[in-house]
Amino acid sequence: MYPLLQVKNVSRFFGKFQAIHPLEFDIPAGEIVVLNGPNGAGKTTLLNCLSGLLRPSTGNILVERFDLYKDEVEAKKRMAYVPDVPHFYQELTTWEHLQFICLAFGKEQQWKERAEMLLREFSLWESRDLYPHNLSRGMQLKLGISLALVRPFKVLLMDEPTSALDLESSNKLIESLINLRDHGCAILITSHDQSLVERLGGTSWRMEAGDLRIS
Amino acid sequence: MKAIWFVRSKELAGRFRFWTAIVGYDPRDRSLNQNIYLIYVVIFFSIWGFAMLALLADQAANLLSTVQGQTASTVSVIGMLVLIILEFTAAGYRAGRRSPFTFSEADAELVCQTPVNRGQVALAWYFGDWIGSGMIFVALGVIFRYASLEIMEQKQVAWVDLPRYILAGIQVTSIILPLFMMVMAICYALGALRLRGEQDIPWLRWIPMVIAMVLIVVGLINRPILSALLWILLIPLKAGFGEVSWLGGFALAVSLTVLGILALYKTGLRLNLSRAAQESRFRWTEQQVRWLGGTSVRGDMVRREKLGIGHSANRMPGRTGAWALLWKDWVASVRGIQFIEVLSWLGIFGLVLGMIWAANWGTQALIFLVGCELIGQRCTERLRADLKVWTITRQLAIRSDTALAAEISSPVSLATLLAWLAMLIGHWLGYSVHISSFFLAPLLVWCITLAISYDILRHSQSSDLLAGYVTAPGAGGLIIGFVLGAIPLITVSWLVSHWSAPGADLIITLFGLIIGAGLAFAIWKLAATRYMTIK
């Protein structure tokens, strides 16, 4: 399997503090990696860097061989990220967020079926006309997940996606992730849930004080 | 009854302490130093206030002197009358829609749940609320009074005129203040009337609107009848501006206020405090946030309150790619627009008209600077909203220069349309508007918006954006925008005034377009690079 996500010498400083030490790793197609580690280890910072939300201090990130900063558009077309605290437009409803993301990623046709399926899967269908600020924390996270899953991608990054989910939604998400892996996606998830590796049948990596230990 | 006034006075004292804290005075400190400092603060702000009023009066005098066929004091009286009617309409509508009495959480428990005299509560809250808006009306009255004096005496305000001006200020204040309090008492009475018992009277809010409409219609059909209808307000206002006897006008104004207060007390006796507290909870929270200076949080709160729970899906068809940003901006703008934003858009129209109307370079430059600020605020709003949801916008597979152009194109188009409309009206009114201005307008708006966008992006950091914090437009961007906008504008204006050969207009327009387009392209690329490389 060829690597879908390649990380080369990526590090991140906040002033003098080095949140991530230089890291190098690949994630091939059809693999799920669960990244765990104590609070403040740098997991969220790493995911923010890999998704392009936070510019790394050094290094390159390649998504299916496209550099995230040199071939920005091509790389981003192939990547989706679910942050631990998603932010939303105040004036767009749940449904309109999905519509916006589909349009922005070029899906003018047949997006409605996919959007409806995701909303039903995560029990958000009844809340489709609500503004996100009226959704609970868990529902907001589900919307964040739906926004990532509704569009095409090869690499999926998720920051503690099960932390605020109810058991049923958590199981549905795991099913979806296994399905995506089987379709050749590369998935990197941060989680404190040790059982997630077994349930997903993935690889467990550990991060401590900005360093990565790949088992 | 003392308990109500005690609670209210404590609350007002808290508010007063906020202002004293701002100027660095501690009312609890009884030392000599603090007393001397208090005297200094009072003197300083009195002089500063007078100087500001005199400065604004100077500008108001310029404005008043342009009105032909009427004396300055008559125009001032009419202006204040219009303002009072507008205040009555707006405040009356608000009071008829939602409780004008704002109760805090503590008030809701302490006052609303106890069997106190509701009329007294209504009065206590009324007397605590007039200062903010009342002071604005008083200041406007004083400015117009000073401006009238300035025109009458054909000279600017000087220090030797101080006693006379102070007297004139007191004269107009003694009239405007009771009139404002009368208007406020009637609006509060309207609110109290709606909040009686459990029943809601939704049509009450329309009464002030209907009265205003009737006055407009009567004014259009027959002005003497309108004057007769409004004599009760015109007499005191004329007294305030020295056109008739002050004593009579003052007595009438105070009588009206007393009647208004009595009406408020009477309607307030059956005031349902629980309903009032429930309705005003949001406003109280919003006031607290405003006092703490959380303008961004307050903006979000007000927007969410306006948006409500949800909305049925928008049926407007969208297109893919960067067009999706335009679709999203359209939906968001239509849903989230607030009255104050409409006013600031109209401000752009007014400022362009003002630039056409202004006779000298200094005034034009000042108006242009204010215009740059307003354009910067309005046209970068969608960009700032997008930066606030960094986790979404940064993931979009759209080139940063295209995304930036898409984010500002709708507001830039609107600002351009308003500028064009102002130019057309200016031309229709007989002012000179050069043809090149029409072609330059979109480029100038584009340059100013992008300069301010560049400044916002220059100060943005990913870690801040991830936390939802976005930099506000700053002075740096304003200066760059002002300079970028001024370069083609000054060049074209200079050429127009110094070159009048056949075909010169076309060449000047083309030259202006080339300079404007070059600057716009350069600042667009610069801002896009900043957008892409936010650290």
XYZ file of C-alpha atoms in Angstrom:
750
model
C 0.000 0.000 0.000
C 1.371 3.435 -0.950
C 1.392 6.167 1.692
C -1.567 8.523 1.496
C -0.254 10.765 4.232
C 3.459 11.530 4.439
C 4.845 13.645 7.251
C 8.433 14.813 6.822
C 10.349 16.542 9.598
C 7.249 18.379 10.915
C 7.716 20.399 14.086
C 5.872 23.259 15.717
C 7.042 25.951 18.096
C 4.909 28.361 20.129
C 7.456 31.059 20.848
C 10.338 29.201 22.455
C 8.194 26.258 23.495
C 8.462 23.286 21.154
C 5.039 21.643 21.119
C 6.031 19.057 18.499
C 9.532 17.716 18.000
C 10.501 16.939 14.406
C 8.332 14.009 13.292
C 8.481 11.687 10.311
C 5.864 9.071 9.509
C 3.644 7.710 6.742
C 0.111 6.379 6.881
C -0.732 4.066 3.992
C -4.112 3.595 2.364
C -6.461 1.292 4.272
C -4.908 1.925 7.675
C -6.365 3.367 10.867
C -3.957 4.855 13.384
C -5.152 5.719 16.883
C -2.952 8.306 18.536
C -3.074 8.415 22.308
C -1.108 10.138 25.022
C -1.507 12.379 28.047
C -3.087 15.825 27.937
C -0.702 18.399 26.511
C 1.340 15.804 24.637
C 0.804 17.649 21.336
C -1.850 15.429 19.711
C -4.244 18.240 18.835
C -1.376 20.482 17.699
C -0.122 17.701 15.430
C -3.571 17.203 13.905
C -4.001 20.957 13.461
C -0.652 21.020 11.637
C -1.507 18.002 9.474
C -4.854 19.519 8.482
C -3.311 22.871 7.568
C -5.119 24.803 10.307
C -1.807 25.507 12.016
C 1.281 26.068 9.921
C 4.173 23.844 11.079
C 7.427 25.582 11.997
C 9.392 23.103 9.864
C 8.732 20.205 7.520
C 6.367 19.096 4.780
C 3.041 17.301 4.732
C 2.104 15.347 1.601
C -1.407 14.126 0.928
C -1.351 11.524 -1.823
C 1.978 13.106 -2.875
C 0.537 16.642 -3.000
C 2.278 19.095 -0.674
C -0.202 20.720 1.694
C 1.380 24.155 1.270
C 2.655 24.030 -2.314
C -0.278 22.182 -3.923
C -2.749 23.437 -1.368
C -5.929 22.905 -3.367
C -5.116 19.375 -4.552
C -3.990 18.304 -1.080
C -7.077 19.729 0.610
C -9.371 18.019 -1.877
C -8.084 14.743 -0.493
C -8.255 15.499 3.203
C -10.947 15.947 5.856
C -10.513 16.956 9.485
C -12.835 16.823 12.468
C -11.578 19.136 15.231
C -12.375 18.402 18.870
C -14.329 21.675 19.127
C -15.864 22.440 15.739
C -16.875 25.998 14.895
C -19.852 26.843 12.692
C -21.392 29.762 10.868
C -24.010 31.332 13.100
C -26.421 32.064 10.285
C -26.400 28.674 8.522
C -28.539 25.796 9.719
C -27.302 22.223 10.119
C -28.548 21.284 6.648
C -27.123 24.420 5.042
C -23.699 23.680 6.498
C -23.718 20.356 4.676
C -24.956 22.042 1.513
C -22.183 24.642 1.739
C -19.437 22.064 2.217
C -20.731 19.940 -0.681
C -20.882 22.957 -2.982
C -17.437 24.167 -1.920
C -15.997 20.718 -2.667
C -17.653 20.587 -6.072
C -20.531 18.217 -5.328
C -23.456 19.898 -7.021
C -25.343 16.681 -7.738
C -26.525 13.888 -5.419
C -25.214 15.485 -2.263
C -28.645 15.559 -0.691
C -28.917 11.763 -0.416
C -25.498 11.511 1.232
C -26.250 14.430 3.583
C -29.597 12.975 4.589
C -28.063 9.575 5.206
C -25.381 11.046 7.463
C -27.831 13.188 9.406
C -30.105 10.207 9.956
C -27.153 8.032 10.943
C -26.070 10.524 13.597
C -29.631 11.341 14.721
C -29.420 14.914 13.455
C -32.156 14.690 10.848
C -34.777 16.178 13.183
C -32.404 19.058 13.938
C -31.544 19.819 10.319
C -33.233 23.225 10.389
C -31.680 24.333 13.687
C -28.822 26.796 13.953
C -25.677 25.147 15.362
C -25.639 27.342 18.499
C -28.864 25.639 19.522
C -27.302 22.176 19.282
C -25.778 20.414 22.281
C -22.014 19.791 22.489
C -22.461 16.209 21.329
C -24.719 17.224 18.461
C -22.221 19.857 17.380
C -19.530 17.204 17.281
C -21.807 14.972 15.217
C -22.341 17.854 12.804
C -18.573 18.367 12.623
C -18.172 14.658 11.775
C -20.954 14.859 9.176
C -19.270 17.847 7.527
C -16.093 15.812 7.166
C -17.788 12.645 5.940
C -20.137 14.288 3.457
C -17.348 15.236 1.068
C -14.858 13.095 -0.864
C -11.480 12.461 0.809
C -8.605 10.000 1.037
C -7.154 11.028 4.392
C -9.320 11.537 7.456
C -8.061 13.203 10.632
C -10.207 13.198 13.768
C -9.485 14.765 17.121
C -11.163 12.768 19.894
C -14.301 12.117 17.857
C -15.967 9.851 20.398
C -15.375 12.067 23.442
C -18.833 13.651 23.501
C -20.808 11.042 21.577
C -23.503 8.788 22.968
C -22.923 5.030 22.714
C -25.145 4.516 19.673
C -23.516 7.331 17.673
C -20.093 6.152 18.750
C -20.840 2.664 17.380
C -22.187 4.133 14.140
C -19.014 6.201 13.768
C -16.818 3.163 14.298
C -18.790 1.277 11.652
C -18.324 4.157 9.227
C -14.594 4.360 9.920
C -14.109 0.630 9.325
C -16.065 0.974 6.090
C -13.882 3.911 5.001
C -10.724 1.996 5.807
C -11.959 -0.918 3.730
C -12.442 1.509 0.855
C -8.789 2.540 1.047
C -8.803 5.670 3.202
C -6.011 6.518 5.628
C -7.358 7.539 9.036
C -5.604 9.165 11.970
C -7.585 9.551 15.187
C -6.604 10.895 18.578
C -8.340 9.297 21.520
C -7.967 8.489 25.196
C -10.191 5.441 24.724
C -7.845 2.422 24.764
C -10.544 0.070 23.465
C -10.873 2.059 20.234
C -7.771 0.427 18.688
C -9.262 -3.026 19.133
C -12.700 -2.011 17.929
C -11.276 -0.345 14.841
C -8.641 -2.986 14.241
C -6.053 -0.241 13.862
C -2.546 0.602 14.971
C -1.838 2.412 18.206
C 0.732 5.204 18.395
C 1.645 7.125 21.505
C 2.609 10.760 21.800
C 4.420 12.202 24.797
C 5.819 15.711 25.235
C 5.784 16.344 21.494
C 7.502 13.081 20.572
C 5.886 10.206 18.760
C 6.382 6.521 19.624
C 5.254 4.266 16.846
C 4.645 0.730 18.065
C -41.541 51.607 49.197
C -38.108 52.565 50.403
C -36.892 49.067 49.587
C -37.459 49.538 45.838
C -35.621 52.843 45.721
C -32.875 51.335 47.892
C -32.350 48.413 45.483
C -32.478 50.703 42.461
C -30.130 53.284 43.973
C -27.595 50.533 44.774
C -27.750 49.370 41.181
C -27.321 52.899 39.839
C -24.441 53.497 42.228
C -22.787 50.401 40.738
C -23.169 51.891 37.273
C -21.833 55.219 38.471
C -18.798 53.459 39.962
C -18.075 51.985 36.522
C -17.609 55.476 35.107
C -15.658 56.733 38.087
C -13.376 53.697 37.781
C -12.756 54.605 34.121
C -11.512 58.070 35.107
C -9.530 56.619 38.004
C -11.606 58.041 40.850
C -12.553 55.897 43.826
C -15.681 57.290 45.582
C -14.925 55.240 48.711
C -11.570 56.923 49.164
C -12.196 60.093 51.219
C -8.622 61.349 51.205
C -7.712 64.924 50.260
C -5.846 63.721 47.176
C -8.962 62.016 45.845
C -11.098 65.109 46.511
C -8.613 67.306 44.652
C -8.535 64.762 41.852
C -12.363 64.812 41.715
C -12.347 68.600 41.304
C -9.734 68.258 38.587
C -11.767 65.586 36.763
C -14.951 67.687 36.914
C -13.143 70.787 35.597
C -11.300 68.823 32.923
C -14.416 67.131 31.559
C -16.461 70.342 31.737
C -13.883 72.170 29.617
C -13.445 69.200 27.312
C -17.227 68.810 26.955
C -17.669 72.495 26.165
C -14.813 72.432 23.643
C -16.282 69.362 21.920
C -19.760 70.895 21.790
C -18.321 74.129 20.384
C -16.327 72.186 17.777
C -19.368 70.192 16.684
C -21.468 73.370 16.739
C -19.020 74.857 14.260
C -19.689 71.966 11.841
C -23.428 72.147 12.547
C -23.334 75.877 11.726
C -21.894 75.014 8.293
C -24.747 72.570 7.807
C -27.453 74.959 9.023
C -26.170 77.831 6.891
C -26.804 75.771 3.731
C -30.565 75.774 4.422
C -32.141 78.661 2.556
C -35.239 80.623 3.503
C -35.341 79.744 7.222
C -33.464 81.069 10.233
C -30.936 78.748 11.889
C -32.991 78.539 15.095
C -36.136 77.595 13.153
C -34.232 74.826 11.360
C -32.845 73.685 14.742
C -36.336 73.595 16.262
C -37.615 71.522 13.333
C -34.549 69.244 13.537
C -35.048 68.603 17.256
C -38.770 68.058 16.731
C -38.042 65.422 14.072
C -35.525 63.738 16.378
C -38.018 63.658 19.261
C -40.702 62.141 17.017
C -38.220 59.586 15.683
C -37.170 58.691 19.232
C -40.817 58.344 20.233
C -41.492 56.069 17.253
C -38.442 53.847 17.750
C -38.515 53.702 21.561
C -42.300 53.274 21.575
C -42.078 50.374 19.130
C -39.359 48.732 21.220
C -41.301 49.231 24.454
C -44.445 47.795 22.856
C -42.521 44.744 21.710
C -40.377 43.932 24.702
C -40.302 45.150 28.293
C -38.594 48.548 28.599
C -37.877 47.720 32.248
C -34.640 45.758 32.453
C -34.313 43.530 35.497
C -31.190 41.725 36.575
C -31.227 38.174 37.952
C -31.048 39.640 41.454
C -33.916 42.070 40.733
C -35.996 39.192 39.427
C -35.668 37.497 42.818
C -35.647 40.521 45.115
C -38.226 42.795 43.534
C -40.329 40.769 41.134
C -41.308 38.077 43.638
C -42.371 40.486 46.392
C -45.729 42.280 46.763
C -44.352 45.800 46.267
C -46.159 48.705 44.629
C -45.699 48.097 40.905
C -46.191 51.773 40.059
C -43.258 52.682 42.273
C -41.145 50.001 40.598
C -42.019 51.427 37.170
C -41.015 54.913 38.313
C -37.787 53.747 39.959
C -36.687 51.962 36.785
C -37.756 54.874 34.597
C -35.720 57.374 36.606
C -32.655 55.176 36.398
C -32.751 54.772 32.627
C -33.025 58.256 31.166
C -29.408 59.366 31.546
C -27.822 57.552 28.577
C -30.177 58.546 25.765
C -31.177 61.784 27.497
C -27.614 63.066 27.426
C -27.389 62.491 23.674
C -30.520 64.565 23.124
C -29.271 67.301 25.410
C -25.917 67.370 23.598
C -27.667 67.609 20.217
C -29.866 70.410 21.498
C -26.860 72.330 22.824
C -24.937 71.828 19.556
C -27.821 73.218 17.508
C -28.282 76.096 19.958
C -24.608 77.033 19.764
C -24.665 76.698 15.980
C -27.681 79.018 15.809
C -25.883 81.559 17.991
C -22.773 81.290 15.830
C -24.745 81.980 12.649
C -26.678 84.811 14.266
C -23.524 86.551 15.440
C -21.510 85.688 12.316
C -18.463 84.513 14.295
C -17.055 81.346 15.854
C -17.325 80.517 19.563
C -14.657 82.321 21.616
C -13.805 82.147 25.321
C -15.193 85.658 25.975
C -18.598 84.382 24.893
C -18.451 81.613 27.489
C -21.055 82.981 29.968
C -23.571 83.664 27.206
C -23.043 80.242 25.699
C -23.360 78.519 29.078
C -26.633 80.359 29.640
C -27.887 79.368 26.191
C -26.852 75.766 26.913
C -28.774 75.745 30.175
C -31.771 77.308 28.450
C -31.977 74.609 25.793
C -31.164 71.798 28.255
C -33.980 72.894 30.553
C -36.398 72.304 27.676
C -34.929 69.305 25.847
C -34.447 67.233 28.981
C -38.080 67.414 30.197
C -39.317 66.796 26.652
C -37.120 63.740 26.327
C -38.251 62.483 29.727
C -41.861 62.999 28.689
C -41.308 60.916 25.533
C -39.572 58.236 27.559
C -42.328 58.210 30.200
C -44.977 57.707 27.491
C -42.955 54.872 25.907
C -42.475 53.204 29.303
C -46.188 53.639 29.997
C -46.886 51.898 26.695
C -44.602 49.051 27.770
C -46.282 48.884 31.190
C -49.694 48.803 29.519
C -48.647 45.786 27.457
C -47.222 44.054 30.522
C -50.435 44.242 32.571
C -51.514 40.812 33.826
C -50.981 37.809 31.602
C -52.447 39.220 28.407
C -50.291 40.378 25.543
C -51.391 43.300 23.368
C -49.241 42.966 20.248
C -50.819 45.903 18.377
C -49.646 48.406 21.024
C -46.197 48.530 19.434
C -47.689 49.934 16.226
C -49.311 52.965 17.897
C -46.157 55.157 17.732
C -45.643 54.116 14.086
C -49.239 54.987 13.219
C -48.911 58.370 14.944
C -45.688 59.074 13.027
C -47.319 58.049 9.737
C -50.333 60.268 10.417
C -47.992 63.184 11.108
C -46.085 62.564 7.873
C -49.295 62.373 5.839
C -50.713 65.514 7.467
C -47.381 67.276 6.899
C -47.474 66.375 3.217
C -51.091 67.515 2.788
C -51.243 70.613 4.967
C -48.350 72.019 6.978
C -50.355 74.522 9.101
C -52.480 71.639 10.416
C -49.290 69.756 11.288
C -47.958 72.805 13.154
C -51.258 73.047 15.011
C -51.075 69.358 15.946
C -47.527 69.711 17.209
C -47.801 73.113 18.907
C -47.517 71.435 22.280
C -43.958 70.404 21.363
C -43.120 73.376 19.149
C -43.765 76.028 21.826
C -41.259 74.586 24.354
C -38.709 73.896 21.601
C -38.986 77.465 20.347
C -38.499 78.629 23.934
C -35.373 76.513 24.194
C -33.935 78.119 21.071
C -34.821 81.638 22.219
C -37.638 82.252 19.748
C -40.387 82.716 22.370
C -40.496 83.292 26.133
C -38.444 80.691 27.978
C -40.625 80.574 31.103
C -43.786 79.624 29.244
C -41.989 76.930 27.237
C -40.282 75.550 30.319
C -43.560 75.394 32.258
C -45.223 73.582 29.372
C -42.326 71.099 28.992
C -42.312 70.312 32.726
C -46.114 69.944 32.758
C -45.911 67.469 29.885
C -43.240 65.498 31.733
C -45.330 65.380 34.905
C -48.321 64.145 32.891
C -46.143 61.483 31.277
C -44.848 60.335 34.664
C -48.380 60.199 36.071
C -49.458 58.095 33.096
C -46.530 55.774 33.729
C -47.386 55.455 37.424
C -51.032 54.739 36.646
C -50.300 52.084 34.013
C -47.466 50.671 36.105
C -49.779 49.796 39.036
C -50.777 46.527 37.321
C -47.360 45.820 35.860
C -46.571 42.093 35.703
C -42.998 42.103 36.987
C -42.393 38.404 36.322
C -43.142 38.873 32.634
C -41.006 41.990 32.520
C -38.110 40.152 34.164
C -38.465 37.217 31.776
C -38.492 39.457 28.715
C -35.577 41.582 29.829
C -33.200 38.792 30.862
C -31.406 38.805 27.515
C -31.105 42.595 27.478
C -29.662 42.608 30.977
C -26.999 40.025 30.022
C -26.255 41.974 26.857
C -25.870 45.195 28.894
C -23.451 43.472 31.256
C -21.344 42.218 28.337
C -21.381 45.714 26.821
C -20.263 47.275 30.107
C -17.406 44.813 30.249
C -16.365 45.856 26.746
C -17.092 42.499 25.082
C -18.231 44.003 21.773
C -17.560 40.816 19.811
C -19.404 38.629 22.348
C -22.241 41.138 22.436
C -22.450 41.118 18.639
C -22.692 37.334 18.649
C -25.341 37.420 21.367
C -27.487 39.929 19.518
C -27.119 38.016 16.258
C -28.113 34.725 17.901
C -31.084 36.377 19.551
C -32.157 37.734 16.174
C -31.651 34.413 14.419
C -33.736 32.462 16.917
C -33.900 28.673 16.985
C -33.770 27.690 13.355
C -34.831 28.349 9.786
C -36.189 26.296 6.949
C -33.536 25.485 4.341
C -32.682 28.235 1.901
C -33.924 27.459 -1.603
C -31.462 29.653 -3.431
C -29.478 27.471 -5.839
C -25.756 27.495 -5.261
C -22.803 26.868 -7.532
C -19.701 24.870 -6.766
C -16.199 26.005 -5.776
C -15.602 29.610 -4.742
C -19.203 30.426 -5.745
C -20.257 28.465 -2.668
C -18.693 31.225 -0.565
C -20.902 33.783 -2.317
C -23.944 31.568 -1.717
C -23.068 31.225 1.965
C -22.441 34.986 2.312
C -25.781 35.793 0.737
C -27.691 33.435 3.055
C -25.773 34.644 6.123
C -26.137 38.333 5.260
C -29.862 38.156 4.585
C -30.478 36.283 7.843
C -28.090 38.095 10.135
C -28.404 41.712 9.029
C -29.170 44.155 11.814
C -30.671 47.622 11.739
C -27.391 49.225 12.786
C -25.645 47.534 9.839
C -28.230 48.915 7.427
C -27.541 52.345 8.860
C -23.798 52.004 8.362
C -24.360 50.901 4.743
C -26.467 53.998 4.278
C -23.590 55.890 5.902
C -21.383 54.941 2.935
C -23.996 56.388 0.600
C -24.189 59.551 2.721
C -20.427 59.969 2.864
C -20.019 59.720 -0.916
C -22.766 62.311 -1.260
C -20.963 64.395 1.363
C -17.715 64.222 -0.609
C -19.484 65.484 -3.710
C -21.189 68.230 -1.722
C -18.116 69.307 0.325
C -16.577 72.501 -0.959
C -12.958 72.193 0.193
C -10.192 69.590 0.140
C -9.911 69.379 3.929
C -13.544 68.409 4.406
C -13.365 65.998 1.471
C -10.269 64.313 2.937
C -11.962 63.980 6.319
C -15.092 62.482 4.754
C -12.934 60.139 2.663
C -11.122 58.949 5.799
C -14.408 58.247 7.594
C -15.627 56.533 4.399
C -12.525 54.307 4.370
C -13.224 53.293 7.961
C -16.858 52.513 7.221
C -16.045 50.586 4.034
C -13.357 48.686 5.928
C -15.793 47.756 8.686
C -18.619 46.687 6.395
C -16.725 45.086 3.509
C -14.433 42.943 5.663
C -17.245 41.623 7.836
C -17.735 38.408 5.859
C -13.991 37.806 5.765
C -13.831 38.161 9.551
C -16.833 35.840 9.912
C -14.988 33.274 7.769
C -11.814 33.623 9.809
C -13.870 32.982 12.925
C -14.767 29.522 11.616
C -11.166 28.724 10.764
C -11.740 24.979 11.132
C -14.120 25.144 8.162
C -12.635 27.831 5.927
C -9.058 26.606 6.149
C -10.098 23.159 4.981
C -11.788 24.413 1.813
C -10.015 23.401 -1.384
C -10.095 26.930 -2.809
C -7.053 29.045 -3.700
C -6.492 31.781 -1.144
C -6.623 34.628 -3.695
C -9.896 33.284 -5.115
C -11.326 32.739 -1.629
C -10.356 36.264 -0.567
C -11.918 37.772 -3.672
C -15.102 35.748 -3.122
C -15.333 36.749 0.541
C -15.193 40.474 -0.159
C -16.859 40.665 -3.568
C -20.485 40.882 -2.358
C -19.950 43.733 0.119
C -17.606 45.518 -2.302
C -20.308 45.331 -4.981
C -22.903 46.719 -2.580
C -20.605 49.574 -1.494
C -19.900 50.360 -5.162
C -23.600 50.417 -5.996
C -24.251 52.798 -3.110
C -21.390 55.031 -4.251
C -22.775 55.057 -7.798
C -26.243 55.878 -6.489
C -24.836 58.766 -4.436
C -22.963 60.046 -7.508
C -26.101 59.907 -9.632
C -28.096 61.772 -6.993
C -25.254 64.304 -6.631
C -25.245 64.815 -10.384
C -29.036 65.147 -10.397
C -28.817 67.771 -7.626
C -26.507 69.779 -9.831
C -23.111 69.041 -8.277
C -20.121 68.376 -10.508
C -19.327 64.645 -10.739
C -16.580 63.741 -13.201
C -17.168 60.686 -15.416
C -13.951 59.047 -14.173
C -15.418 58.854 -10.634
C -17.966 56.274 -11.833
C -15.223 54.034 -13.194
C -12.858 54.608 -10.279
C -15.442 53.878 -7.551
C -15.264 50.044 -7.660
C -11.465 50.088 -7.750
C -11.274 52.459 -4.799
C -13.668 50.337 -2.730
C -11.678 47.238 -3.730
C -8.352 48.879 -2.748
C -9.647 50.123 0.616
C -11.272 46.784 1.476
C -8.206 44.776 0.523
C -5.852 47.106 2.408
C -7.908 46.631 5.571
C -8.212 42.886 4.859
C -4.439 42.738 4.493
C -4.050 44.409 7.872
C -6.479 41.962 9.492
C -4.684 38.977 7.934
C -1.291 40.401 8.885
C -2.326 40.424 12.543
C -4.075 37.048 12.440
C -2.519 33.969 14.024
C -3.781 30.423 13.515
C -3.833 29.746 17.250
C -6.092 32.783 17.799
C -8.323 31.872 14.881
C -8.700 28.330 16.218
C -9.993 29.864 19.434
C -12.480 31.963 17.433
C -10.665 35.253 18.008
C -10.355 37.530 14.965
C -8.521 40.845 14.865
C -10.677 43.919 14.288
C -9.788 46.326 11.465
C -6.941 48.484 12.703
C -5.463 51.913 12.098
C -2.642 50.485 9.941
C -5.086 49.079 7.394
C -7.092 52.283 7.463
C -4.015 54.354 6.637
C -2.935 52.001 3.820
C -6.488 51.987 2.440
C -6.708 55.767 2.664
C -3.401 56.189 0.812
C -4.227 53.575 -1.849
C -7.619 55.124 -2.443
C -6.300 58.675 -2.405
C -3.536 58.111 -5.020
C -5.812 57.572 -8.061
C -8.425 59.982 -6.689
C -5.986 62.875 -6.235
C -4.220 62.148 -9.537
C -7.484 62.187 -11.474
C -8.803 65.275 -9.642
C -5.562 67.155 -10.317
C -5.602 66.229 -13.998
C -9.261 67.210 -14.351
C -8.614 70.652 -12.879
C -5.417 71.280 -14.903
C -6.091 69.727 -18.294
C -9.053 70.473 -20.527
C -8.032 69.446 -24.050
C -10.484 67.611 -26.363
C -10.615 63.946 -25.391
C -8.943 64.710 -22.057
C -11.805 63.153 -20.083
C -11.291 59.787 -21.768
C -7.526 59.832 -21.285
C -7.842 60.903 -17.629
C -10.405 58.168 -16.987
C -8.189 55.545 -18.604
C -5.159 56.779 -16.692
C -7.084 56.676 -13.415
C -8.322 53.172 -14.195
C -4.791 51.931 -14.908
C -3.433 53.338 -11.624
C -6.438 52.084 -9.637
C -6.380 48.617 -11.209
C -2.620 48.293 -10.672
C -2.904 49.191 -6.999
C -5.939 46.942 -6.541
C -4.166 43.981 -8.138
C -1.013 44.511 -6.060
C -2.859 44.733 -2.731
C -5.058 41.742 -3.672
C -2.000 39.545 -4.289
C -0.317 40.813 -1.137
C -3.385 40.114 1.009
C -3.861 36.663 -0.615
C -0.262 35.725 0.214
C -0.888 36.756 3.813
C -4.078 34.703 3.829
C -2.212 31.629 2.614
C 0.695 31.996 5.037
C -1.109 32.786 8.301
C 1.114 31.268 10.973
